[in-house]
XYZ file of C-alpha atoms in Angstrom:
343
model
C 75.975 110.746 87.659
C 74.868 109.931 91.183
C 76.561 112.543 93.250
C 75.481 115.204 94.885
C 75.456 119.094 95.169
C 77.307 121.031 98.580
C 78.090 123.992 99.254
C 80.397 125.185 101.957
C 82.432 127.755 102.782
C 86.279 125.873 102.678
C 87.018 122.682 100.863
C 89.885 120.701 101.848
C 91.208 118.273 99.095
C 92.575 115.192 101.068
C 91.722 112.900 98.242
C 95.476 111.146 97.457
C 98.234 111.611 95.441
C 95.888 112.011 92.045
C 93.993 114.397 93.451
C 90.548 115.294 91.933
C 90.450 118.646 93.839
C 93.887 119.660 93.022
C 93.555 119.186 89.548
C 90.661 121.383 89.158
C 91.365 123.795 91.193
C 94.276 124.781 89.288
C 97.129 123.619 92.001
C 100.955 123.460 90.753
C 102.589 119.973 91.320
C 106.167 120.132 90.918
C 109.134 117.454 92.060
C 111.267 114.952 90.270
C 110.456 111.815 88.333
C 110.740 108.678 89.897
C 113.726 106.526 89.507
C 112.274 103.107 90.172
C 109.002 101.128 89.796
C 108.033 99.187 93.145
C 105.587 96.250 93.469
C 104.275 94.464 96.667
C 102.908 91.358 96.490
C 101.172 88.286 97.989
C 102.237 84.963 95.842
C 102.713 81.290 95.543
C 106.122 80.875 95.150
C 106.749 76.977 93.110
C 109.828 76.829 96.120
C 109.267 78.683 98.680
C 113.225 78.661 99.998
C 114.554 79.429 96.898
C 114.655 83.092 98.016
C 116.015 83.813 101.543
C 114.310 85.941 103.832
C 115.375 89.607 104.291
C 116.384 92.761 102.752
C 118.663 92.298 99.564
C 119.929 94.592 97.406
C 121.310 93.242 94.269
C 122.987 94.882 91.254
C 119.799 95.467 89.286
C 117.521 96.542 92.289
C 116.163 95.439 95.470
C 113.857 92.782 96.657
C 112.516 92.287 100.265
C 110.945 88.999 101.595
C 109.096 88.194 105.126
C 108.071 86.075 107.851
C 104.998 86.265 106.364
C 104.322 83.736 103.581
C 104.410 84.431 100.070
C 104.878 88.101 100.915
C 107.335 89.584 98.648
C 108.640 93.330 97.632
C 110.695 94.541 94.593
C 112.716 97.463 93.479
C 112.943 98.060 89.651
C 115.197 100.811 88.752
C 113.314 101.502 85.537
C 113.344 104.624 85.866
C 109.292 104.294 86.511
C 108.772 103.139 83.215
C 106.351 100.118 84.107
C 102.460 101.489 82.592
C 100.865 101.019 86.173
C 97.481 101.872 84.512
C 97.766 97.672 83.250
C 97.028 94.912 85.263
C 99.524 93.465 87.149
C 100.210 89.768 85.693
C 102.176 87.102 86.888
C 104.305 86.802 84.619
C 105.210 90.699 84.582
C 106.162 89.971 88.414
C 108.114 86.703 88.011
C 110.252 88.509 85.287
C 111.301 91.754 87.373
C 111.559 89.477 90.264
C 113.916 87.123 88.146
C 115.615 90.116 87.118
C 116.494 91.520 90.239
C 117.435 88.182 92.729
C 119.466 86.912 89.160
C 117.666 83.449 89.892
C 115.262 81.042 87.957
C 112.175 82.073 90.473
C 108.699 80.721 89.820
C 105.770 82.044 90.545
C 102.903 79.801 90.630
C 99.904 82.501 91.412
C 99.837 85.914 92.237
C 96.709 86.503 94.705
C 97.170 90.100 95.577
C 99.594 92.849 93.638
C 100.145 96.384 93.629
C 102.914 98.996 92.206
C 104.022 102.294 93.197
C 107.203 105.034 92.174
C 109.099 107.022 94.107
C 107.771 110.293 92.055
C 108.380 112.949 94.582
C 106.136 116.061 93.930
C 104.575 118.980 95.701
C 102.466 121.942 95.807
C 103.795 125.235 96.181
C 100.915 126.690 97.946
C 98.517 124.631 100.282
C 95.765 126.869 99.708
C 94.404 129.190 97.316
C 91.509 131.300 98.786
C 88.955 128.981 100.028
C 90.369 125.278 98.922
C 93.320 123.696 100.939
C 95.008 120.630 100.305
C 96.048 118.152 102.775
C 97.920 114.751 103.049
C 98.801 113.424 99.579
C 97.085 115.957 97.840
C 99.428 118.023 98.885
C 102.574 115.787 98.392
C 103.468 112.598 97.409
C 107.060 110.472 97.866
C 108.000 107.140 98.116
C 106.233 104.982 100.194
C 109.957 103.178 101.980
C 109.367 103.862 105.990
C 105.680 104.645 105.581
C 106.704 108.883 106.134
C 103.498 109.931 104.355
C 100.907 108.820 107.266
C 102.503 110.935 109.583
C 103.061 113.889 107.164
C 99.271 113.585 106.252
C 97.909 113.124 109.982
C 100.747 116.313 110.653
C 98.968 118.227 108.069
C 95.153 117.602 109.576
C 96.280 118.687 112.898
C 97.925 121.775 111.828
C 94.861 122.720 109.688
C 92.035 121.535 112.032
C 92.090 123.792 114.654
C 92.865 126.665 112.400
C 89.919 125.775 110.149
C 87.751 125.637 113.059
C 88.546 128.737 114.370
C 88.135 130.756 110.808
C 84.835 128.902 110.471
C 83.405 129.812 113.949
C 84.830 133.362 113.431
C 87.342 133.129 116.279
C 90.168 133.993 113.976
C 90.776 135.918 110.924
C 90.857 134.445 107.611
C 94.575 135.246 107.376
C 95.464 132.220 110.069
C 94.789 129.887 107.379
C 98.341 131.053 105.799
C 100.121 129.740 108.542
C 99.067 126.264 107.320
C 101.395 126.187 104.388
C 104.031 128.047 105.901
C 104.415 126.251 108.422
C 103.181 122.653 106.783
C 104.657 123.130 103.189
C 108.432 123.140 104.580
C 107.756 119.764 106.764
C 106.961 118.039 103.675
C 109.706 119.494 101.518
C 111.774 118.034 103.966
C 110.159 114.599 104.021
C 110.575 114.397 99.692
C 113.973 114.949 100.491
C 115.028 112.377 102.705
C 112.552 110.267 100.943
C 115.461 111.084 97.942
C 118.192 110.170 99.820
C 117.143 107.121 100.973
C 116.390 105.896 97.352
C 119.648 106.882 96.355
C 121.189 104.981 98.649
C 119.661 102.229 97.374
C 119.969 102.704 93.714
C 122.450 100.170 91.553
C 126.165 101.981 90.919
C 129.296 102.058 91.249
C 129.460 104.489 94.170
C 126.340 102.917 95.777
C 128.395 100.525 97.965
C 130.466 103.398 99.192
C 127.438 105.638 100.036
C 125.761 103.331 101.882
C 128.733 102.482 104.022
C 128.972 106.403 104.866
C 125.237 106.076 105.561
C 125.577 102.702 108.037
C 128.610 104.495 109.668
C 126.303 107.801 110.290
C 123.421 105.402 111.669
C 126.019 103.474 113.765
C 126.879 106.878 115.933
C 123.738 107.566 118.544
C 123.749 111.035 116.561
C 123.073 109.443 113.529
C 120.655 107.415 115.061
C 118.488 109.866 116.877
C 118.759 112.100 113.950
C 117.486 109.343 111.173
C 114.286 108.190 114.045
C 113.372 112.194 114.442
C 113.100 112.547 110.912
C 111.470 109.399 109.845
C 108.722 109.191 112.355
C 107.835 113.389 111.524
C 107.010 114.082 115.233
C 109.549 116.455 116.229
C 109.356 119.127 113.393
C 109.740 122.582 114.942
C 108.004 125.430 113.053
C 109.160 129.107 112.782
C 107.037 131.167 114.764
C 109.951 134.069 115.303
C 110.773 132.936 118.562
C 114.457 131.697 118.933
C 113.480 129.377 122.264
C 113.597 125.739 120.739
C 110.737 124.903 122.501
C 108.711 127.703 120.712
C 107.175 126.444 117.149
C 107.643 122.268 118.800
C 105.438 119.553 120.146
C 104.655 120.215 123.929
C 105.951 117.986 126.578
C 102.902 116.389 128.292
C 103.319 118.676 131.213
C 101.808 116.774 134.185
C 100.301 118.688 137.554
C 100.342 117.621 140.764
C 96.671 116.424 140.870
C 97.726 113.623 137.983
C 96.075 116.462 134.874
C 98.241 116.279 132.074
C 98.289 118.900 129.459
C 95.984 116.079 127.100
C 93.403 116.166 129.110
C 93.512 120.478 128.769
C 93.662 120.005 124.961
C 90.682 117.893 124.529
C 88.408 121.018 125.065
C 90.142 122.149 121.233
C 90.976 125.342 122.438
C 94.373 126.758 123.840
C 96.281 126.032 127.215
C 97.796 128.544 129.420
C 99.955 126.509 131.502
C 100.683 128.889 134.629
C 103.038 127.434 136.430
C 103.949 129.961 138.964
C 100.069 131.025 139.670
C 100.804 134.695 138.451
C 98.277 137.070 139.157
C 99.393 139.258 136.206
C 99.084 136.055 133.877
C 96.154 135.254 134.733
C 94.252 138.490 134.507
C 95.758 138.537 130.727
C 94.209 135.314 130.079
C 90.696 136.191 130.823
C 90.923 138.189 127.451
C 91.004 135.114 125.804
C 88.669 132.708 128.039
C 86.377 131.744 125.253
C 89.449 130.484 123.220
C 92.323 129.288 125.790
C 91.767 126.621 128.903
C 93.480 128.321 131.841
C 95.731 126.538 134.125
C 97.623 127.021 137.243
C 99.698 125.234 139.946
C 103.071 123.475 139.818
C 103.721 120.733 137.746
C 106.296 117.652 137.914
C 107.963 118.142 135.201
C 108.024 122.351 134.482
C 111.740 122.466 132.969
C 112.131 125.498 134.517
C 109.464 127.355 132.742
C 107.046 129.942 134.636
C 104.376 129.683 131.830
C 103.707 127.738 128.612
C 100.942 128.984 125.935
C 99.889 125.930 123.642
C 98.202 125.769 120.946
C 95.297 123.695 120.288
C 97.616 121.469 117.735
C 99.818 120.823 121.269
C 102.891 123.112 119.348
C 104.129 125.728 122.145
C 103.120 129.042 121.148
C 104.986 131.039 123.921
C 106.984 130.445 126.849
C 108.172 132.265 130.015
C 111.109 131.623 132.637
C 112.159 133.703 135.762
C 114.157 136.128 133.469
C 111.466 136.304 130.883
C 108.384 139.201 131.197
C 105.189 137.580 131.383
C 103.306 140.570 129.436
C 104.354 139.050 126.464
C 102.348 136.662 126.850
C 99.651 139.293 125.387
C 101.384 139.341 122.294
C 101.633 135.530 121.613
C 97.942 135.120 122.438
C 97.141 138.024 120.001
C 98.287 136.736 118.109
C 97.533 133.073 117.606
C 93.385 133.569 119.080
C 92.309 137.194 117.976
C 88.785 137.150 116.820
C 87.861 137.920 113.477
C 87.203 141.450 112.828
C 83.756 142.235 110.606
């Protein structure tokens, strides 16, 4: 009652983890249950310093409280068990919370609540003819280190351009299966350190010893770098059957003499040829594809050696060339990634 009638070519469901669109279209969602029940809330605590500030884990969970006040988080290993379709009441809070810190806590009010699990579930497929599914539609996980904004924004970016270009019949329909092959194993990756971390955290006896071999990882600048690259989800590198590890990764933001930086080339939405070594060959090859890549020549401050970079409109390097590399290539690469549709 009230809506309205569309019609369009593609739909996209990007509408959270209980997806409408999903669900009718007939989607798979597949995972593991959740192992706790988590709450975050804004309270009135009847002493405020009867709970120190910080990150505690306790023997029957986790609880989190900070700087700002009355802000408090909990961890309920219950196996997910809480029915989050009731209302969140005070008292439900003050017990868990009493259950967790093993103190006498009081709550006097409870101004703003909400629960979540750790249920980690995905789709097998991202699309299914014409309807995609993006951001938690596609995949849901704990929310611990706030992983899913990136994932989601990752997914939007990869699909975007690709949408664009099916819809203005620069590309074939088939481009559009890149988007889970090359999305669907970023987020299988996220639900699984999203796993690990809870376990970490999870009451046992072998917790204590796990997380010790996890704060002695994190303590080496390998560990360190390696827990950052996965948690923030910028430096995922898809397979595009290149072996060069730049190939299938986020661009560097090349930057030419004049001050242009390769951002200011991808804000036209189309593809950058970066030539750095103003070859005539290159660019004659590029003029095959002038309606859908921004060509580019000149040195640049920071080339790392390359001759050449082809980008793709989502800023993940396409191709590459170096002094030993041959530059015709390059056809190949932009054949295949901006080939008009075929009718």
């Amino acid at each position: 009652a009230g809506g309205q009638e569309q019609q369009a070519r593609y739909l996209v469901g990007c509408d959270g983890g209980r997806s409408t669109v999903r669900s009718l279209a007939g989607f798979d969602f597949v995972g593991t249950d959740p192992l706790f029940t988590g709450y975050a809330a804004q309270v009135t605590f009847a002493d405020r310093d009867q709970l120190p500030l910080g990150f505690h884990l306790t023997d029957n969970g986790m609880y989190l409280r900070t700087p700002f006040p009355g802000h408090v988080g909990m961890m309920d290993f219950d196996g997910g068990a809480f029915d989050r379709s009731q209302p969140l009441t005070r008292e439900h809070l003050q017990e868990v919370l009493r259950r967790i810190t093993g103190t006498d806590v009081t709550l006097s009010e409870v101004h703003l609540a909400s629960s979540f699990t750790d249920r980690a579930m995905q789709t097998t497929t991202y699309r299914d003819g014409r309807v995609l599914l993006a951001g938690d539609a596609a995949h849901i996980h704990s929310p611990l280190g706030g992983q899913g904004l990136n994932l989601g924004i990752g997914d939007a970016v990869n699909l975007g351009w690709k949408l664009a270009a099916v819809a203005r019949g620069t590309a074939p329909e088939g481009l559009l299966d890149t988007y889970t092959s090359e999305r669907h194993p970023v987020g299988a990756a996220v639900l699984d350190w999203s796993r690990a971390q809870v376990a970490t955290m999870k009451p046992g006896p072998n917790s204590p010893a796990l997380r010790k071999l996890v704060h002695e990882l994190l303590s080496t600048t390998d560990g360190t770098t390696l827990a950052y690259r996965r948690t923030a989800g910028l430096f995922n590198r898809y397979d595009l059957g290149d072996p060069h590890p730049l190939v299938g990764s986020t661009a560097p933001d090349f930057c030419f003499e004049d001050g242009t930086r390769l951002g200011d080339l991808l804000r036209h939405g189309r593809g950058v040829l970066l030539d750095f070594g103003a070859d005539e060959t290159l660019r004659s090859a590029a003029k095959s594809h002038q309606d859908q890549i921004v060509y580019r020549s000149g040195p640049a401050r920071n080339a790392l050696g390359f001759t050449a970079v082809l980008v793709r409109p989502d800023g993940v390097v396409a191709w590459t060339a170096a002094e030993d590399r041959d530059p015709s290539s390059f056809q190949q690469a932009a054949t295949r990634w901006f080939t008009p549709a075929q009718y």
